[in-house]
Coordinates of C-alpha atoms in Angstrom, one line a residue:
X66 CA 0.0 0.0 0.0
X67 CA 1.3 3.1 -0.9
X68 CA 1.3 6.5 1.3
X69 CA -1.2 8.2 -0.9
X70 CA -3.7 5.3 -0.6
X71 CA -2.8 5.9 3.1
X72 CA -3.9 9.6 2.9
X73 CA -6.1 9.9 0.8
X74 CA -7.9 6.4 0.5
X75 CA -10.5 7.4 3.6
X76 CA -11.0 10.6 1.9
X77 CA -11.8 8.8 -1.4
X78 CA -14.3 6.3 0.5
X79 CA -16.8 9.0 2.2
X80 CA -19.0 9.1 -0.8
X81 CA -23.1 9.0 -1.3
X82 CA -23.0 5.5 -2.4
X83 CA -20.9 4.0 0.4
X84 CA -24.0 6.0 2.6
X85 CA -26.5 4.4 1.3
X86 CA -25.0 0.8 1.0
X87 CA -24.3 1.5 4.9
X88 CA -28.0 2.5 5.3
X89 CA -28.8 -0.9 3.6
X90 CA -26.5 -2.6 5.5
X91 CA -27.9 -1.5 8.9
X92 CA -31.3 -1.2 8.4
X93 CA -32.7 -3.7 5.9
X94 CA -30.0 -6.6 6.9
X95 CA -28.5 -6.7 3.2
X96 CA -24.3 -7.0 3.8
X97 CA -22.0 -4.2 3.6
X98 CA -20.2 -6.5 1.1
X99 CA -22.9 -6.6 -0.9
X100 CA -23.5 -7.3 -4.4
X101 CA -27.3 -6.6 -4.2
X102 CA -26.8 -3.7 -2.2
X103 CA -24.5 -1.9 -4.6
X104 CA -26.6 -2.6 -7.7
X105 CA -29.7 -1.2 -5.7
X106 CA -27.6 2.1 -4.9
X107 CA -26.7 2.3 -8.5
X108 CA -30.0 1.6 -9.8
X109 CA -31.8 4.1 -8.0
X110 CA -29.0 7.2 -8.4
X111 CA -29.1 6.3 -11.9
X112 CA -32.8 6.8 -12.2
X113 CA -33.2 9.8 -10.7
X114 CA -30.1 11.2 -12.0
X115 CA -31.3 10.6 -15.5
X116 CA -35.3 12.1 -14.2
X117 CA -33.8 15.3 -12.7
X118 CA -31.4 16.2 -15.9
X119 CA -34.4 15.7 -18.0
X120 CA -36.0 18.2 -15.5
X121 CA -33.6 20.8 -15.3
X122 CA -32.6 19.9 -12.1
X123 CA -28.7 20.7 -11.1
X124 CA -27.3 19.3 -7.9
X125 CA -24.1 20.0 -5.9
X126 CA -22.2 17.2 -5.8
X127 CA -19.7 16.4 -2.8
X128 CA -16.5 18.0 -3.4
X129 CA -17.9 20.4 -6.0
X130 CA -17.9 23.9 -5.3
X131 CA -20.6 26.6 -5.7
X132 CA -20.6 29.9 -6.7
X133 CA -23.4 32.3 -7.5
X134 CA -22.9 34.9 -10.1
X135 CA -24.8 37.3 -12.2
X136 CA -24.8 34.9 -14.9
X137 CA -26.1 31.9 -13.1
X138 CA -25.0 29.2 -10.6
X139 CA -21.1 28.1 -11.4
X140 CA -20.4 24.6 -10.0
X141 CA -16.2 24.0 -10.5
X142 CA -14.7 20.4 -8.9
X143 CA -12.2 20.7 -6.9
X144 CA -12.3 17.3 -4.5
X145 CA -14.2 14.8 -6.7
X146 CA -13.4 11.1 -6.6
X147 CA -12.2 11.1 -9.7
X148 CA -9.4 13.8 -8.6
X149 CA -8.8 12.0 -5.5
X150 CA -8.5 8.4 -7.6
X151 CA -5.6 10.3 -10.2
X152 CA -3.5 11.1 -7.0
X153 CA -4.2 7.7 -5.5
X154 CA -2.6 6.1 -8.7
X155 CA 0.2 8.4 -8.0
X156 CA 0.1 10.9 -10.1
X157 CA 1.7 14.4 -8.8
X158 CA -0.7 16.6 -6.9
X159 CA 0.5 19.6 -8.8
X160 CA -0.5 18.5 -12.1
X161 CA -4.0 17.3 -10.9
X162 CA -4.1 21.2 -9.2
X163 CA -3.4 22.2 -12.4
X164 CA -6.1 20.2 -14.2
X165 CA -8.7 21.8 -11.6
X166 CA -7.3 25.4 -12.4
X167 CA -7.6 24.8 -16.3
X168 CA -11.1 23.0 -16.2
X169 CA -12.4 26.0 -13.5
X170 CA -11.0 28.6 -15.9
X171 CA -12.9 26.6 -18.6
X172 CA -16.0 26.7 -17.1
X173 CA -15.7 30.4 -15.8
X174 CA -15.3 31.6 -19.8
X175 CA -18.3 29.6 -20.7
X176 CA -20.7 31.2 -17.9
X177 CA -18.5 34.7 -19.5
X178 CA -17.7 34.3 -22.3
X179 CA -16.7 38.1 -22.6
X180 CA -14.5 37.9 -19.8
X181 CA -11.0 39.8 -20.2
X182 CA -7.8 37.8 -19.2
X183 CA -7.2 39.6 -15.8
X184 CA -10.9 39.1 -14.9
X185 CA -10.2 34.9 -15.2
X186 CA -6.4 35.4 -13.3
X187 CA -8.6 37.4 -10.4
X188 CA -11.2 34.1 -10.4
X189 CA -8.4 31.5 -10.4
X190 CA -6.9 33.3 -7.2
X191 CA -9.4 33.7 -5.1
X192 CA -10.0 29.6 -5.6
X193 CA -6.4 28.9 -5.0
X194 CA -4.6 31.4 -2.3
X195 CA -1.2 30.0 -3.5
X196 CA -1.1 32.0 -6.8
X197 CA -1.9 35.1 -4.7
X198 CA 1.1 37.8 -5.0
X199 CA 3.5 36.6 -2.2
X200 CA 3.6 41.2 -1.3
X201 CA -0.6 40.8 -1.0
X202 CA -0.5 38.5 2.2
X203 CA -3.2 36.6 2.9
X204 CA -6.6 38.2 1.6
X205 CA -8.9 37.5 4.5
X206 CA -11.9 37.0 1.9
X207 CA -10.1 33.2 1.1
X208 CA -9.1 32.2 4.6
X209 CA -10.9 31.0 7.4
X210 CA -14.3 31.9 8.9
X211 CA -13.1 33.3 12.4
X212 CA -16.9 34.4 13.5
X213 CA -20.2 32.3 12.8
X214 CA -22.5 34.5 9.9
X215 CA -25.3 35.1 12.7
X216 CA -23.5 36.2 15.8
X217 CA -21.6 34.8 18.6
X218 CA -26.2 34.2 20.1
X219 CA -28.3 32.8 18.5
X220 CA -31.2 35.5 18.1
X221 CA -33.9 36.2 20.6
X222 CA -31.7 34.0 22.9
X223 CA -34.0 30.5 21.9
X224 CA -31.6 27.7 21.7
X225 CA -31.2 25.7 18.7
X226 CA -32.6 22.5 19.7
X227 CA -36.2 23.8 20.6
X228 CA -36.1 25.9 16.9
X229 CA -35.8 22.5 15.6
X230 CA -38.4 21.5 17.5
X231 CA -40.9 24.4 16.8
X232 CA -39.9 23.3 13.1
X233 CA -40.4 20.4 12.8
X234 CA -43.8 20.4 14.6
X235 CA -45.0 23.0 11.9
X236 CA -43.9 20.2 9.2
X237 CA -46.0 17.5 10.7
X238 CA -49.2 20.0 10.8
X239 CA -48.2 20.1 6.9
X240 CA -49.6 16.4 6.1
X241 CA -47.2 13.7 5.2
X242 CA -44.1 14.1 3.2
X243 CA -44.3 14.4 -0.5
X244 CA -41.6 12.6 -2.5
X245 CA -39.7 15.4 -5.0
X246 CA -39.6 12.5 -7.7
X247 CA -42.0 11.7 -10.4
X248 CA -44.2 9.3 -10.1
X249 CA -43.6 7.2 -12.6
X250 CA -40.2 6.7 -11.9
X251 CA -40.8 5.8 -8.6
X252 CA -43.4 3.2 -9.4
X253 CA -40.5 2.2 -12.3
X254 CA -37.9 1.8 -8.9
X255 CA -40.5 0.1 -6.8
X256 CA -40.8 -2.5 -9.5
X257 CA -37.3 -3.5 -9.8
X258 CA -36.9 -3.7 -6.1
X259 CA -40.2 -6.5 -6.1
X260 CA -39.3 -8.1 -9.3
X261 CA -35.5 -7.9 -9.8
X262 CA -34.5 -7.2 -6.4
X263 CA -36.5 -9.2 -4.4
X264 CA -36.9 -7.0 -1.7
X265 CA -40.1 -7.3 0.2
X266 CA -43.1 -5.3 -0.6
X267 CA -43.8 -3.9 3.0
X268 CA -40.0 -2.2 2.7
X269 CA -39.8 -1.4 -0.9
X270 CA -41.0 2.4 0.2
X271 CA -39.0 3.3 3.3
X272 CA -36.6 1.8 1.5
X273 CA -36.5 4.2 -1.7
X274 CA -37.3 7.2 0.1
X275 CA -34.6 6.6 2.3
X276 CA -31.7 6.4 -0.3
X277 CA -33.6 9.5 -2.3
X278 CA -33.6 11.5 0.8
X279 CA -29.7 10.4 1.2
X280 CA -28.8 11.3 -2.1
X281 CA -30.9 14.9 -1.4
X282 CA -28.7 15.7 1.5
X283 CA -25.3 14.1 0.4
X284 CA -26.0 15.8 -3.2
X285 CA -27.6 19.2 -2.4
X286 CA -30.0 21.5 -5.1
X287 CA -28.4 24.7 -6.3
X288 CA -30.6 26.5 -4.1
X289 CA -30.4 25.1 -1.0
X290 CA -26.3 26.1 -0.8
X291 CA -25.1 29.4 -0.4
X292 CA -22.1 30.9 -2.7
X293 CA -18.8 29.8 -1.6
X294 CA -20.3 26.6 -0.2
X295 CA -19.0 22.6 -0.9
X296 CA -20.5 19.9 0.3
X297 CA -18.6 16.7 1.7
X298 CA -18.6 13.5 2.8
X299 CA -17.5 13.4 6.6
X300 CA -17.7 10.5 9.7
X301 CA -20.4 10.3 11.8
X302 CA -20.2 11.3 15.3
X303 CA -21.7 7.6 15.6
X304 CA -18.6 6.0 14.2
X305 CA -16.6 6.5 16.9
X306 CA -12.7 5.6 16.6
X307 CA -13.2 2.5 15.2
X308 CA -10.0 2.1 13.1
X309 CA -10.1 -0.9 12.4
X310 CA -13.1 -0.7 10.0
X311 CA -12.7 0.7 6.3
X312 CA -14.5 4.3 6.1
X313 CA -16.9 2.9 3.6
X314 CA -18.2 0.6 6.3
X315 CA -18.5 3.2 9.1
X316 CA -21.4 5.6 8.8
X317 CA -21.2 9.0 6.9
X318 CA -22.8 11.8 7.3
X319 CA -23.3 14.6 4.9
X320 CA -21.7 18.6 6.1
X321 CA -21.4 21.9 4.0
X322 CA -17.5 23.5 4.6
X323 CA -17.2 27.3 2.9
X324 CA -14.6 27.8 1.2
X325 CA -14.8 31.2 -0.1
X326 CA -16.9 33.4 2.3
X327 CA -19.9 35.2 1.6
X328 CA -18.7 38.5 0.7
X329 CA -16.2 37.7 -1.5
X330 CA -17.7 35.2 -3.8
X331 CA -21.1 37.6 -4.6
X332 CA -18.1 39.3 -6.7
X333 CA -18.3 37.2 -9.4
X334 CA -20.7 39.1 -11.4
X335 CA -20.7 39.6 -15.1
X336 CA -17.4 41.3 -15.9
X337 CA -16.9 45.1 -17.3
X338 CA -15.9 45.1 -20.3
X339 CA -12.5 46.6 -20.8
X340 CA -11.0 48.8 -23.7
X341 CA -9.1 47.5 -25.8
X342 CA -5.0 47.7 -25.4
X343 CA -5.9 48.0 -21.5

C-alpha cells in the first residue's frame, strides 16, 4: 500500500453510495459487502439522475464547489473522486491542481464568455490562495471563517434545539411528506426492487425514500447552498474511533465546509468590459 492510498484512500471512500449501501446494511439486513446492495444504490442514483437532468434539475455534488454569479449558478470540482483516484494512482498533486485550475477557468469563460484575461487570473486566485502575489498576504476573503455569519447568540436568545423542534412540529401539521420524484419513476424503482431485487413489498418504500432523501442531502439542489459553499462526505459522530473498520463501512454523514466566504464570492458578477490595449 502506498502512502497516498494511506492519505487519501478514507477521503476517497466517504462518498453517497458508500451511505446508502451503509443505510442498507444497517437497516434492511442486506451486507456491507454486498453485491445486491450496490446494484440497488446504483440503480436508483441512476434513475433519478437521469429524471432530474431531464427536468432541469442541477445538484451540488460532494467536493464540488458553488458559486453564484450574475450569470447563473457556477459549480467548479475541486475534491471529486475522480481527482482523489488520479493522486491515489500516484500521479503528482500539482499537475492534478493544475487540471482543476484549467477546467475552472474553462467553465468560468463559458458562464462569460466576454470575460478579459485579468478578470479569469482574479477568479483562479481567489480559488487557489497559493497563486496570490507573495507582497498581498493573505486576503482575508479566502481564509478562514473566524466568526459564525449570525452572531456569537443565536437571536432572541432560543436555543437551537427547541427551533428544531418548533420546526419540525409545523412540518407535521403540513400532512405527510411528498416525495420530490416523479411518479412514474418511482413506481419504475419500486418495481425492480419487487421483481428484480426481491426486496419485500412492506419495505420497498421506506426503502426508496430513504436512499432519495440520502442522495438529497449528500448531493444538495443549487438552491439550497449558499455561494462559496462545498459539500462533503465526513464521519459520523456515531462512528466512533473504530480504526479498524474501512470508512466505507463506518457511517457517513453529509456537512457543508465554505470555502470562499460570503462576501467575496457575490463578486463574481458579469465582468466590465475593458477597452481595448488596457
Amino acid at each position: 500500500m502506498t502512502w497516498q492510498h494511506e492519505v487519501f484512500g478514507p477521503m476517497l471512500e466517504r462518498t453517497l453510495e458508500n451511505a446508502q449501501v451503509h443505510c442498507l446494511a444497517t437497516r434492511y439486513d442486506l451486507s456491507r459487502d454486498s453485491r445486491l446492495a450496490r446494484a440497488i444504490v446504483t440503480k436508483v442514483n441512476t434513475a433519478l439522475d437521469t429524471e432530474e437532468r431531464r427536468r432541469g434539475v442541477q445538484r451540488v455534488h460532494t467536493g464540488e464547489l458553488l458559486i453564484r454569479t450574475g450569470r447563473g449558478p457556477l459549480v467548479l470540482p475541486l475534491r471529486t473522486p475522480e481527482l482523489l483516484q488520479r493522486v491515489i494512482d500516484g500521479e503528482r498533486w500539482d499537475r492534478v491542481r493544475r487540471d482543476i485550475l484549467t477546467e475552472s477557468a474553462d467553465r468560468y469563460r463559458q458562464l462569460f464568455p466576454d470575460a478579459h484575461p485579468q478578470d479569469v487570473r482574479d477568479f483562479l486566485r481567489a480559488l487557489y490562495p497559493g497563486r496570490m502575489p507573495r507582497t498581498a498576504g493573505t486576503h482575508p476573503a479566502v481564509g478562514p471563517r473566524r466568526t459564525r455569519p449570525w452572531g456569537s447568540t443565536i437571536p432572541g436568545g432560543t436555543p437551537a434545539p427547541e427551533l428544531d423542534l418548533a420546526r419540525a412540529e409545523r412540518r407535521t401539521q403540513r400532512g405527510p411528506p411528498r416525495p420530490a420524484h416523479e411518479q412514474d419513476t418511482l413506481m419504475a424503482l419500486t418495481r425492480y426492487l419487487g421483481t428484480e431485487a426481491g426486496i419485500p413489498p412492506a419495505v420497498q418504500e421506506p426503502m426508496l425514500l430513504e436512499l432519495s432523501a440520502l442522495r438529497a442531502r449528500f448531493h444538495p439542489r443549487v438552491g439550497m447552498l449558499a455561494s462559496g459553499h462545498m459539500p462533503l462526505a465526513a464521519m459520523h459522530a456515531d462512528a466512533g474511533r473504530n480504526l479498524w473498520r474501512a470508512s466505507r463501512d463506518q457511517p457517513l454523514a453529509p456537512i457543508t465546509i465554505s470555502v470562499l466566504q460570503g462576501g467575496y464570492s457575490r463578486r463574481f458578477r458579469p465582468p466590465i468590459p475593458r477597452e481595448s490595449g488596457h
